[in-house]
mmCIF file of C-alpha atoms in Angstrom:
data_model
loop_
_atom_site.group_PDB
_atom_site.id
_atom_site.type_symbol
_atom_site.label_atom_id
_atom_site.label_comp_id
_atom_site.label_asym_id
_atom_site.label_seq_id
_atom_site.Cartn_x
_atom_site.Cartn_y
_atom_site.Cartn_z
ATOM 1 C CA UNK A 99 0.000 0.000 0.000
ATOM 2 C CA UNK A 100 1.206 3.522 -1.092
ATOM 3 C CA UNK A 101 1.221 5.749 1.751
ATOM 4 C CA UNK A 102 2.990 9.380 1.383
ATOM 5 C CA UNK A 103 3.816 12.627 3.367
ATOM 6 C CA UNK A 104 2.789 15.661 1.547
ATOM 7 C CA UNK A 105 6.344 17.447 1.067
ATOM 8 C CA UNK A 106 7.013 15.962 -2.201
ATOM 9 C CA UNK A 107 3.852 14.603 -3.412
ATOM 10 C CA UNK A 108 2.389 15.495 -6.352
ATOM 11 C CA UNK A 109 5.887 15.883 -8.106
ATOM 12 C CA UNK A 110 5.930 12.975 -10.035
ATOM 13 C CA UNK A 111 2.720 13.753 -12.016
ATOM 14 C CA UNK A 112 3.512 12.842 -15.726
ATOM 15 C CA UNK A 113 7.300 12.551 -15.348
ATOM 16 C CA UNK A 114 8.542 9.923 -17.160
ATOM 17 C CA UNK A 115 10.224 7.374 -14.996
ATOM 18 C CA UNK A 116 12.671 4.457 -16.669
ATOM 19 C CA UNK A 117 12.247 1.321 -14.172
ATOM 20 C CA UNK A 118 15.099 -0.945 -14.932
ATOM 21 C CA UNK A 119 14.085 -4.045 -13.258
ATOM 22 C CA UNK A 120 14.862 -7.625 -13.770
ATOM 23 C CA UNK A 121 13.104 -9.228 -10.757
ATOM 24 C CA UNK A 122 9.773 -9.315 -11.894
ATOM 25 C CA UNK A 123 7.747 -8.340 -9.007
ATOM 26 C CA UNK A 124 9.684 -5.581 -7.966
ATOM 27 C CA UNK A 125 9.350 -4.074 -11.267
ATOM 28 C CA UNK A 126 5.739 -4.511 -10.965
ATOM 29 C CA UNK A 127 5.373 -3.042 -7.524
ATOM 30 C CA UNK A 128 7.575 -0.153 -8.777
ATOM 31 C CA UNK A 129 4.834 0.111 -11.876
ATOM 32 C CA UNK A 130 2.054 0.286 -10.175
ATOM 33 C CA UNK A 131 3.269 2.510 -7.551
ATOM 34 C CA UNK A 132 4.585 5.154 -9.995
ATOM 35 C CA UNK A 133 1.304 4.685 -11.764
ATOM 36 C CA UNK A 134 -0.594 5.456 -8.534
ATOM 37 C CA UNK A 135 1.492 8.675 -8.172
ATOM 38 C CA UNK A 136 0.473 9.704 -11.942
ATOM 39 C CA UNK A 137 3.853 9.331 -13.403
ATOM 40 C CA UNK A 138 4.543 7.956 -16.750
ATOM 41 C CA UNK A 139 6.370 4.544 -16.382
ATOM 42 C CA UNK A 140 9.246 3.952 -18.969
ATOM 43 C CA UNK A 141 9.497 0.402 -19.089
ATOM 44 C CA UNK A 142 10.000 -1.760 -17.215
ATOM 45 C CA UNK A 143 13.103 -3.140 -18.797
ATOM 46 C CA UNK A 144 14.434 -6.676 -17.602
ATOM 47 C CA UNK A 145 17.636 -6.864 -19.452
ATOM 48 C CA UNK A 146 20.215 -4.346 -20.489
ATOM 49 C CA UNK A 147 19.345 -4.305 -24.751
ATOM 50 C CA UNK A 148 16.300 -3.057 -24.019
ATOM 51 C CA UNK A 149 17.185 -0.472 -21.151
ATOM 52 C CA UNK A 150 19.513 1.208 -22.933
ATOM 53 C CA UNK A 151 17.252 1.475 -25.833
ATOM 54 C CA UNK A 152 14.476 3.017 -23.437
ATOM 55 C CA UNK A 153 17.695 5.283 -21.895
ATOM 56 C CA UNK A 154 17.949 7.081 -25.252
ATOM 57 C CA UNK A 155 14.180 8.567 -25.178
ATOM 58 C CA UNK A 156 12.460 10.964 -23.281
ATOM 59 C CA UNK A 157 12.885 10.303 -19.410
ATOM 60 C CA UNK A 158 12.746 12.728 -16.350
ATOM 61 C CA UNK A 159 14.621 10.395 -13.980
ATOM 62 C CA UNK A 160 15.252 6.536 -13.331
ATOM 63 C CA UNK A 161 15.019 3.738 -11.199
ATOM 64 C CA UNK A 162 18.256 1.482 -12.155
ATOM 65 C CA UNK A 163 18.845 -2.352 -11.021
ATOM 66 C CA UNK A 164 22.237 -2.595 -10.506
ATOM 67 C CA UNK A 165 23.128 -5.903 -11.699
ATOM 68 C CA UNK A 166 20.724 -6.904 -14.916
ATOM 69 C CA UNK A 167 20.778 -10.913 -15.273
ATOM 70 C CA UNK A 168 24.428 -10.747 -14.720
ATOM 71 C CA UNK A 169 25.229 -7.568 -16.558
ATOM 72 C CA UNK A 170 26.224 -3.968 -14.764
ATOM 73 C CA UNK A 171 23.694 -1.138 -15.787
ATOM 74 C CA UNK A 172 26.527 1.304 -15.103
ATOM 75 C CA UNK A 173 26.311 1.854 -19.646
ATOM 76 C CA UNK A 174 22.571 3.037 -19.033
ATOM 77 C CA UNK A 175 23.852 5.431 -16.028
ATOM 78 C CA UNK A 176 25.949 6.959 -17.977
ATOM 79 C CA UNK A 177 23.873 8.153 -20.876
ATOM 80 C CA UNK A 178 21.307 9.142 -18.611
ATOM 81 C CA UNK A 179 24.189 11.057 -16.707
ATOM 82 C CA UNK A 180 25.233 12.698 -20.037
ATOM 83 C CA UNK A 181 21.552 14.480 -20.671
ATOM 84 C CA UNK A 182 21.630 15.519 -16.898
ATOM 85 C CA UNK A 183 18.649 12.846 -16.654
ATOM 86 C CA UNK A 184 18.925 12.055 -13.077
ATOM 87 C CA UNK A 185 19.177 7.822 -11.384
ATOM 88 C CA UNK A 186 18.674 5.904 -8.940
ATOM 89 C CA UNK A 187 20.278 2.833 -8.002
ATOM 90 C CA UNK A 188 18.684 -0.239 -6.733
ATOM 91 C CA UNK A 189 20.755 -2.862 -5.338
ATOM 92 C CA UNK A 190 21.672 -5.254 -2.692
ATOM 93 C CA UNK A 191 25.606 -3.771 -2.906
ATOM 94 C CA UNK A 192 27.025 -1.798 -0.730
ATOM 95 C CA UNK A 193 28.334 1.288 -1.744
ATOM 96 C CA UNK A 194 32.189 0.304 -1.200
ATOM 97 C CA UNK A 195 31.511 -2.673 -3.572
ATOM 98 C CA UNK A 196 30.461 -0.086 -6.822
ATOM 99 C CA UNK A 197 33.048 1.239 -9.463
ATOM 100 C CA UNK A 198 34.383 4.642 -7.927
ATOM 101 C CA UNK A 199 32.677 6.432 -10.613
ATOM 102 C CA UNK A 200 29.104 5.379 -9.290
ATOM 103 C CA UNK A 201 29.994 5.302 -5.129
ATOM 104 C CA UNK A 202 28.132 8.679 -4.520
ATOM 105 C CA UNK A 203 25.080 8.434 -6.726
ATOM 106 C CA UNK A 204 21.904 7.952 -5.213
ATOM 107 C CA UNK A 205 21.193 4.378 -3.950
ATOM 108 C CA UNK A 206 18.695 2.473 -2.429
ATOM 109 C CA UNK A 207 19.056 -0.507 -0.800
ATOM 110 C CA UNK A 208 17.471 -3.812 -1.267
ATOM 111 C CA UNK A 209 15.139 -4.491 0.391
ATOM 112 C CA UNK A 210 13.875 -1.469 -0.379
ATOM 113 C CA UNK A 211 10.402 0.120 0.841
ATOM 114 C CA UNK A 212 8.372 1.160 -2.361
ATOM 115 C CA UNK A 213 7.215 3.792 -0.797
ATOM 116 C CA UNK A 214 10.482 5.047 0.389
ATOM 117 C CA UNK A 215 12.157 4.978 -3.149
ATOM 118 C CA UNK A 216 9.361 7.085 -4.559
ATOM 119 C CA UNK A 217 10.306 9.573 -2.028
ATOM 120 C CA UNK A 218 14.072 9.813 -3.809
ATOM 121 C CA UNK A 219 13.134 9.890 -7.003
ATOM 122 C CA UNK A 220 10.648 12.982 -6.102
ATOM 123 C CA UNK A 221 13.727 14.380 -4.086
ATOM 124 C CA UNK A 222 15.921 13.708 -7.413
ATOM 125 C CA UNK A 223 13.527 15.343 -9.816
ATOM 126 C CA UNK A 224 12.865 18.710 -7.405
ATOM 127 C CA UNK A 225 17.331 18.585 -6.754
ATOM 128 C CA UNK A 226 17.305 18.304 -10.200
ATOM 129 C CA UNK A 227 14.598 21.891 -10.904
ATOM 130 C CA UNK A 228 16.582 23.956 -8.091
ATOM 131 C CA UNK A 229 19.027 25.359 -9.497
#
């Protein structure tokens, strides 16, 4: 169940979210939570082919699996990073165990509360605005 404080809310409302997911539910839950909060879900993309495909459209921010069926989504991070699209990374690893390049971007852990990561990506897209 979606449950928000009213800081943030609202400021997903037709942004375009990439979900790069390859566990099944959570890409769902994502989904339907994003839908809930009236954004526009990009995706959900499984594998890395199709991610970085999605990467090269329209997107306001994304929601980025770390490790794809054994591949790194670090390639989709950094095109996003070069059109100042702003990400989010969901994984299990720590933050010592990422590349240097990626050890300060925004992460969420898994398990992660749905809830919770809606909250950063709001947070990322109104960081993003001020300038």
């Amino acid at each position: 169940m979606l449950e928000r404080g009213n800081d943030v809310a609202g400021n997903l409302a037709g942004k375009r979210i990439l979900v790069v997911e390859d566990e099944y539910f959570i890409a769902s839950d994502l989904k339907a939570a994003l839908t809930r909060a009236d954004a526009i879900v990009v995706g959900p993309a499984g594998n890395l082919d199709r991610a970085l495909a999605l990467a090269e459209g329209e997107v306001d921010a994304a929601l980025l699996d770390v490790n794809l069926e054994g591949s790194f989504s670090y390639a989709i991070a950094d095109r996003l990073a070069a059109r100042d699209v702003p990400y989010l990374f969901l994984t299990g690893y720590d933050s010592w165990a990422l590349p240097d390049a990626y050890r300060d971007a925004p992460r969420a852990a898994k398990p992660f509360s749905t809830p919770a990561v809606l909250d950063m990506v709001e947070r990322l897209i109104v960081t993003e605005k001020t300038p």
